[in-house]
Amino acid sequence: MKAELMKWLTVVAGVVSLTAGCASKTDPIAQAAKTDVAKGISAPSLEQTKAIAEEGFVYGLPLVMNYAVMNEFAVDTKSSQFKAPFNQLHHEHRVSTPADTAVITPNSDTPYSILWADLRAEPLVITVPAVSTKRYYSVQLVDGNTYNYGYIGSRATGSAPGSYLIAGPDWKGATPPGIKKVFNATTPFALTLIRTQLFNPADMPNVEKVQAGYKIQPLSAFLRQPAPPAAPKIAFVPATTAGIKANFFEYLSAALQYVPPSADDKEIRAKLASIGVGPGRTFEFKDLSLEHKGAVLLGMKAGDEQVDKFLSGGMKKINGWNVGAFFGDQAFYKADWLMRAGAAKGGLYGNDAVEAMYPYTRTDGAGQTLDTSKHDYTLTFPAGKLPPVDAFWSVTMYDGKSQLLIKNPINRYLINSPMLSAMKKNADGSLTLYIQKDSPGKAKEANWLPAPDDTVYLVMRLYWPKTTPPSILPAGAGSWQPPGIVASK
């Protein structure tokens, strides 16, 4: 996104100062200002417009990213990323590959089952089967605010079968019979991500059997009652993850239609409305005056830089890895829009810390940028000091620029604990991973994490981290620390 902005800014930044007072009176910001003036509200100046665009970008980034994913997964049937219509569960009988581009930093550990829920007409019931205690699974409930509003699964509810209710913000009923727990989303459209552990490629038929036991049905069907009237169809504003760059605030207006206001965001939504952004509004960037384009772009650039700064410094640096907890529910964020934006840009739809921890890095232990076009690297876990988890752990390789999985000659995108039996340990019992673009040789290939001929972004995933020492929890202050990556040549 920054490259796109910089192209605009080289043209616009100087022009802003030259065209003061020449703004079009018909562009979206001027029209919003005119409406506000009629209501006795002061119109925003160019400097205020820039500040609102900056704050609005930080607030809106997760909402826009989520809205675009929803469109690609559940609305646009022609999208290469389309999964299933609303309220239909889609099972992936594979793990993520470089072909999966809708969500940055995709998890390639666990096959997903994906549901986009439309909760307007009535709640949905999620029924899970009995799952072996040896196989980790989790049902992550994420709403349109990108809040994790609940969990079902190995850690949260155990391995026994059961039925659970997910409801929208307007549903106020009592817990129905046969329902173990009710989860309330803050938005009428919400994502359910089910992760089912895969031990090895030959284990996929067993995963598919577990997936076949996940069931979704409307509450009326579960209770064997007549269904309520269907919710009206919506003509969603088309959106793609790539298209976010073209008209961010148009997409934010579209997304906000399906994000009910709360006490947390009342102030920022009022500011956004003053520049023409909000539910039912059409913000057309191309219709802005040149100076307003400049103000908006400068504000977006500043907002994007804020998010990047948070990602590089908002976490605790441990041996080059960034360690912190920045995914959670509404109470967790407490209207910290910068943390929420950082979480989305760092890895959309991440888990709460108690479900999974995500140490990530772009640097080696000495603080130098990881660039496998110039260096080979090693990551060594001392004997007895593998990541402490109750489920499993992994280290995943991503392209340093796109944060997507990268093609490689052996189609290996990660190394995880289920692969340990095939890997070779050192004489002292330690385990070394070889992070490089070329094979380290047949004798070491089981320990090879293939890398691009470029910069890289590495993410550790610790599923169901242990809470007793040694532990990575509490985030940034745990008794276990990820070892630093070492440049070997």
XYZ file of C-alpha atoms in Angstrom:
489
model
C 0.000 0.000 0.000
C 2.845 2.402 0.774
C 4.255 2.234 -2.771
C 0.856 3.175 -4.179
C 0.560 6.108 -1.818
C 4.063 7.343 -2.540
C 3.346 7.507 -6.282
C 0.399 9.789 -5.566
C 2.237 11.813 -2.998
C 5.145 12.756 -5.239
C 2.599 14.510 -7.461
C 0.126 15.693 -4.858
C 2.172 16.831 -1.858
C 3.602 19.900 -3.562
C 0.355 20.714 -5.301
C -1.569 20.940 -2.035
C 0.305 24.055 -0.988
C -0.127 25.640 -4.427
C -3.872 25.116 -4.698
C -5.071 26.285 -1.289
C -8.496 27.858 -1.632
C -9.185 26.166 -4.975
C -11.043 23.090 -3.727
C -14.066 21.889 -5.672
C -17.314 22.659 -3.875
C -18.863 19.417 -5.099
C -16.404 16.787 -3.915
C -17.432 14.375 -1.118
C -15.548 16.218 1.614
C -16.915 19.621 0.605
C -20.443 18.222 0.404
C -20.140 16.631 3.834
C -18.773 19.887 5.210
C -21.669 21.848 3.660
C -24.183 19.490 5.301
C -22.435 19.842 8.641
C -22.374 23.637 8.373
C -26.145 23.571 7.787
C -26.447 21.655 11.045
C -24.231 24.146 12.854
C -21.127 21.932 12.735
C -17.820 23.505 11.740
C -16.476 22.233 8.423
C -13.103 20.434 8.624
C -10.094 22.316 7.310
C -7.551 20.627 5.056
C -5.364 19.958 8.082
C -8.341 18.497 9.943
C -9.196 16.410 6.875
C -5.676 14.983 6.888
C -5.919 14.215 10.621
C -9.321 12.549 10.182
C -8.017 10.502 7.244
C -5.073 9.368 9.376
C -7.208 8.389 12.348
C -9.862 6.920 10.063
C -7.317 4.765 8.247
C -6.078 3.276 11.520
C -9.619 2.711 12.773
C -10.910 1.369 9.483
C -8.071 -0.842 8.216
C -9.295 -4.052 9.925
C -12.908 -3.342 8.919
C -11.979 -2.849 5.282
C -9.675 -5.894 5.195
C -12.427 -8.029 6.722
C -15.065 -6.644 4.340
C -12.873 -7.451 1.332
C -12.248 -11.010 2.553
C -16.002 -11.480 3.125
C -16.656 -10.394 -0.454
C -14.031 -12.713 -1.877
C -15.024 -15.686 0.288
C -18.833 -15.439 0.393
C -20.214 -12.861 -2.069
C -18.306 -12.840 -5.365
C -18.893 -16.294 -6.829
C -16.403 -15.521 -9.598
C -13.566 -14.803 -7.169
C -10.699 -17.286 -7.183
C -10.970 -17.176 -3.381
C -14.736 -17.901 -3.192
C -15.603 -20.552 -0.583
C -19.374 -20.761 -0.083
C -22.475 -18.550 0.232
C -23.476 -17.181 3.633
C -24.503 -19.773 6.236
C -22.904 -22.673 4.375
C -19.853 -24.402 5.822
C -16.962 -24.883 3.403
C -14.270 -27.477 4.147
C -10.737 -27.195 2.832
C -9.349 -30.708 2.441
C -5.853 -29.261 2.222
C -3.653 -26.699 3.896
C -2.948 -23.207 2.520
C -0.540 -22.782 -0.405
C 0.824 -19.814 -2.405
C -2.471 -19.896 -4.344
C -4.293 -18.586 -1.252
C -3.982 -14.814 -1.479
C -7.123 -13.306 0.091
C -5.728 -13.319 3.634
C -2.164 -12.266 4.419
C 0.052 -14.537 6.513
C -2.173 -17.605 5.943
C -1.900 -20.565 8.294
C -0.634 -23.674 6.497
C -0.699 -25.871 9.618
C -4.324 -26.894 9.728
C -7.012 -27.505 7.112
C -9.743 -24.925 7.557
C -13.489 -25.181 7.631
C -14.896 -21.739 6.846
C -18.287 -20.204 7.504
C -19.453 -16.677 6.802
C -22.562 -16.238 8.939
C -25.466 -13.926 8.131
C -27.119 -13.536 11.546
C -29.752 -10.966 10.601
C -32.774 -13.274 10.403
C -31.879 -15.614 13.256
C -28.909 -17.163 15.091
C -27.028 -20.212 13.845
C -26.188 -23.396 15.731
C -22.714 -24.893 15.414
C -22.567 -28.582 16.340
C -19.165 -30.211 16.842
C -18.442 -33.948 17.063
C -16.355 -35.802 19.621
C -12.712 -35.216 18.644
C -9.787 -37.286 19.873
C -7.890 -35.612 22.713
C -4.733 -36.219 20.651
C -6.022 -34.046 17.806
C -6.203 -30.294 18.399
C -9.099 -28.385 16.929
C -10.516 -24.923 17.473
C -13.573 -22.990 16.364
C -12.661 -19.293 16.284
C -15.540 -16.821 16.146
C -14.630 -13.477 14.553
C -17.061 -10.617 13.902
C -16.950 -7.682 11.498
C -14.979 -5.606 13.996
C -12.322 -8.371 13.826
C -13.046 -9.101 17.491
C -12.643 -12.737 18.553
C -15.981 -13.028 20.308
C -15.663 -16.658 21.377
C -14.057 -20.087 21.096
C -15.124 -23.714 20.915
C -12.563 -26.509 20.796
C -9.849 -28.533 22.524
C -8.739 -25.749 24.843
C -11.953 -23.789 25.282
C -14.649 -26.451 25.601
C -12.857 -29.811 25.480
C -13.128 -32.720 23.062
C -16.721 -33.777 23.783
C -19.514 -33.215 21.243
C -21.951 -30.349 21.668
C -24.061 -27.622 20.093
C -23.380 -23.892 20.454
C -25.304 -20.792 19.388
C -23.850 -17.814 17.539
C -26.110 -14.766 17.502
C -26.015 -11.270 16.057
C -26.077 -8.036 18.063
C -29.883 -7.761 18.056
C -30.708 -11.230 19.399
C -31.668 -11.218 23.086
C -33.262 -14.638 23.632
C -32.670 -17.077 26.468
C -30.320 -20.020 25.947
C -32.362 -22.585 23.973
C -32.598 -26.211 25.115
C -29.762 -28.387 23.846
C -27.369 -25.436 23.532
C -24.213 -25.527 25.666
C -23.310 -21.849 25.288
C -24.379 -18.680 23.451
C -21.841 -16.424 21.718
C -22.844 -12.891 20.672
C -21.180 -11.140 17.730
C -21.053 -7.336 17.622
C -21.996 -7.396 13.917
C -24.672 -9.159 11.822
C -22.071 -10.743 9.523
C -19.383 -12.838 11.181
C -16.675 -15.322 10.278
C -16.188 -18.755 11.806
C -12.790 -20.392 11.294
C -12.435 -24.040 12.266
C -8.896 -25.410 12.421
C -8.441 -29.178 12.551
C -4.951 -30.509 13.184
C -3.304 -32.487 10.381
C -0.493 -34.764 11.547
C 0.939 -35.536 8.087
C -0.284 -35.754 4.471
C -1.517 -39.327 4.967
C -3.707 -38.093 7.845
C -6.000 -36.046 5.585
C -8.762 -38.713 5.356
C -8.970 -38.669 9.166
C -9.222 -34.863 9.163
C -12.016 -35.093 6.593
C -13.943 -37.442 8.894
C -13.698 -34.892 11.705
C -14.719 -32.080 9.371
C -17.777 -34.073 8.282
C -18.940 -33.939 11.900
C -19.074 -30.119 11.996
C -22.645 -28.996 11.321
C -24.281 -25.584 10.839
C -28.028 -24.973 10.962
C -30.408 -22.085 11.714
C -31.768 -22.031 15.243
C -35.296 -22.663 13.920
C -34.152 -25.870 12.219
C -32.295 -26.990 15.345
C -35.451 -26.457 17.418
C -37.667 -27.870 14.635
C -39.707 -24.699 14.499
C -40.909 -22.573 11.556
C -38.221 -20.340 10.143
C -38.565 -16.543 10.481
C -38.775 -14.377 7.345
C -35.520 -14.273 5.424
C -33.393 -11.158 5.707
C -33.463 -8.901 2.629
C -30.819 -9.457 -0.029
C -27.951 -6.978 -0.094
C -26.144 -5.550 -3.105
C -22.693 -5.449 -1.536
C -20.188 -2.949 -2.903
C -17.724 -5.195 -4.760
C -14.388 -5.365 -2.983
C -11.126 -7.236 -3.222
C -8.022 -7.212 -1.087
C -6.133 -5.731 -4.039
C -8.815 -3.084 -4.533
C -8.341 -1.675 -1.045
C -5.537 0.462 -2.439
C -7.750 2.094 -5.044
C -10.474 3.536 -2.837
C -9.998 2.769 0.845
C -12.629 5.127 2.202
C -15.302 3.975 -0.253
C -14.808 0.463 1.121
C -14.846 1.776 4.671
C -18.218 3.412 4.030
C -19.467 0.093 2.673
C -18.083 -1.891 5.612
C -19.542 0.492 8.200
C -23.066 -0.311 6.998
C -22.628 -3.722 8.632
C -20.778 -2.603 11.770
C -23.279 -1.175 14.268
C -21.904 1.866 16.114
C -20.854 1.496 19.720
C -19.781 3.767 22.536
C -16.192 2.838 21.634
C -16.243 4.224 18.106
C -18.846 7.002 18.331
C -16.231 9.767 18.175
C -14.213 8.508 15.224
C -17.329 7.688 13.237
C -18.557 11.258 13.723
C -15.230 12.581 12.438
C -15.373 10.284 9.409
C -18.917 11.456 8.646
C -17.616 15.031 8.515
C -15.501 14.122 5.450
C -18.228 12.051 3.782
C -17.350 8.576 5.062
C -19.976 6.416 6.720
C -22.942 4.069 6.240
C -25.017 4.928 3.200
C -22.451 7.424 1.908
C -20.551 7.088 -1.362
C -16.998 8.304 -1.011
C -15.481 8.593 -4.486
C -11.797 9.424 -4.239
C -11.637 10.301 -7.940
C -14.192 13.087 -7.380
C -12.102 14.876 -4.758
C -10.354 18.145 -5.507
C -6.605 17.875 -5.891
C -5.920 19.440 -2.515
C -8.412 17.159 -0.779
C -6.828 14.177 -2.506
C -3.519 15.339 -1.125
C -4.883 15.753 2.388
C -6.509 12.314 2.348
C -3.461 10.581 0.901
C -1.105 12.262 3.346
C -3.407 11.215 6.174
C -3.571 7.620 4.931
C 0.205 7.509 4.581
C 0.642 8.779 8.129
C -1.882 6.213 9.373
C -0.114 3.394 7.554
C 3.195 4.521 9.050
C 1.612 4.490 12.515
C 0.568 0.874 11.992
C 4.025 -0.118 10.732
C 5.639 1.619 13.691
C 3.377 -0.304 16.066
C 4.274 -3.562 14.357
C 7.986 -2.854 14.583
C 8.009 -1.418 18.102
C 4.710 -2.153 19.804
C 5.754 -5.687 20.699
C 8.501 -6.920 23.015
C 11.685 -7.677 21.033
C 13.149 -11.009 22.136
C 16.182 -12.337 20.239
C 14.946 -10.522 17.126
C 11.398 -11.880 17.422
C 8.402 -9.653 18.129
C 6.386 -11.182 20.954
C 3.095 -9.824 22.172
C -0.638 -10.382 22.440
C -2.759 -8.268 20.135
C -5.810 -10.347 19.229
C -8.915 -10.523 21.391
C -12.498 -9.447 21.966
C -13.977 -5.975 22.330
C -13.016 -5.766 26.017
C -9.438 -6.743 25.144
C -8.935 -3.892 22.653
C -10.642 -1.183 24.749
C -10.934 1.004 21.612
C -7.186 0.798 20.926
C -7.599 1.149 17.176
C -3.858 1.157 16.548
C -3.396 -2.230 18.223
C -6.356 -3.610 16.273
C -4.951 -2.294 12.976
C -1.515 -3.686 13.790
C -3.059 -7.062 14.535
C -4.902 -7.073 11.207
C -1.892 -6.017 9.162
C 0.430 -8.371 11.028
C -1.848 -11.349 10.444
C -5.600 -10.961 9.960
C -7.782 -13.287 12.079
C -5.117 -14.247 14.577
C -6.048 -16.044 17.783
C -6.201 -14.863 21.373
C -2.908 -15.434 23.193
C -4.319 -18.310 25.262
C -5.265 -20.101 22.018
C -2.114 -19.363 20.038
C 0.944 -17.137 20.217
C 2.595 -15.685 17.122
C 6.212 -14.581 17.524
C 7.180 -13.007 14.198
C 10.299 -11.449 12.727
C 11.880 -9.821 9.713
C 15.333 -9.749 11.320
C 17.953 -12.119 12.652
C 19.049 -12.180 16.280
C 21.513 -9.350 15.571
C 18.748 -7.105 14.245
C 19.713 -7.386 10.570
C 17.014 -7.792 7.901
C 16.439 -11.397 6.905
C 17.424 -11.609 3.240
C 17.871 -15.110 1.883
C 19.147 -13.757 -1.435
C 22.290 -12.795 0.500
C 22.517 -15.184 3.440
C 21.650 -18.652 4.668
C 20.296 -18.783 8.218
C 19.845 -21.264 11.038
C 17.369 -21.395 13.896
C 18.457 -23.707 16.719
C 16.286 -24.813 19.626
C 18.518 -25.991 22.534
C 17.953 -29.487 23.891
C 14.773 -29.634 25.945
C 13.719 -26.122 24.881
C 11.338 -26.642 21.999
C 8.306 -24.306 22.062
C 6.177 -25.304 25.107
C 2.632 -26.099 23.959
C -0.294 -28.327 24.817
C -1.106 -28.774 21.105
C 1.661 -28.156 18.537
C 4.014 -25.488 17.167
C 5.287 -24.404 13.758
C 7.609 -21.983 11.962
C 6.203 -20.676 8.654
C 8.021 -18.917 5.811
C 6.448 -15.948 4.010
C 7.575 -13.568 1.308
C 8.945 -10.470 3.046
C 6.905 -8.040 0.937
C 3.514 -9.678 0.389
C 3.387 -11.793 3.582
C 2.071 -14.663 1.439
C 3.390 -18.211 1.151
C 6.065 -18.685 -1.490
C 6.539 -21.400 -4.095
C 9.504 -23.692 -3.523
C 10.849 -26.907 -5.063
C 9.616 -29.227 -2.289
C 6.254 -27.501 -1.585
C 7.179 -27.064 2.073
C 5.920 -23.837 3.607
C 6.583 -24.585 7.252
C 8.233 -26.883 9.738
C 6.084 -28.026 12.646
C 6.253 -30.348 15.624
C 4.416 -33.257 13.926
C 7.441 -33.399 11.564
C 9.927 -33.905 14.422
C 10.180 -37.680 14.041
C 11.560 -37.248 10.509
C 13.996 -34.494 11.461
C 17.596 -34.874 12.589
C 18.782 -33.549 15.933
C 22.316 -32.443 16.700
C 24.663 -34.514 18.860
C 23.812 -32.400 21.923
C 20.071 -32.957 21.439
C 19.393 -29.514 19.982
C 17.338 -29.026 16.802
C 18.542 -26.806 13.947
C 16.311 -25.530 11.155
C 18.005 -24.445 7.922
C 16.399 -21.293 6.508
C 17.724 -20.761 2.968
C 16.740 -20.692 -0.699
C 18.870 -23.673 -1.739
C 18.827 -27.166 -0.282
C 21.332 -27.651 2.552
C 22.011 -31.142 1.151
C 20.146 -34.439 1.421
C 21.420 -35.151 4.922
C 19.872 -31.917 6.231
C 16.873 -31.562 3.934
C 14.365 -32.833 6.510
C 15.275 -29.743 8.567
C 15.114 -27.321 5.609
C 12.622 -24.451 5.517
C 12.802 -23.221 1.892
C 13.081 -19.451 1.453
C 12.674 -17.014 -1.475
C 15.502 -15.271 -3.293
C 14.532 -12.131 -1.399
C 13.579 -10.797 2.036
C 11.462 -12.996 4.305
C 8.859 -12.763 7.048
C 8.853 -15.610 9.573
C 6.021 -16.482 11.956
C 6.075 -19.000 14.775
C 2.756 -20.420 15.866
C 2.389 -21.904 19.328
C -1.048 -23.537 19.514
C -2.512 -23.780 23.003
C 0.650 -22.481 24.706
C 1.397 -23.912 28.116
C 0.463 -21.630 30.988
C 2.912 -23.117 33.508
C 6.695 -22.580 33.235
C 8.379 -22.882 30.875
C 5.848 -20.801 28.961
C 5.773 -17.981 26.422
C 2.950 -16.517 28.536
C 2.461 -13.873 29.706
C 3.207 -12.445 26.283
C 6.577 -10.725 26.225
C 7.451 -11.755 29.772
C 7.304 -15.553 29.687
C 9.935 -17.946 31.011
C 10.438 -19.460 27.512
C 11.900 -17.288 24.769
C 12.259 -17.979 21.030
C 15.939 -18.350 20.038
C 17.496 -15.864 17.623
C 18.049 -16.596 13.956
C 21.727 -16.732 12.974
C 23.230 -15.802 9.600
C 25.410 -18.722 8.591
C 27.001 -17.243 5.487
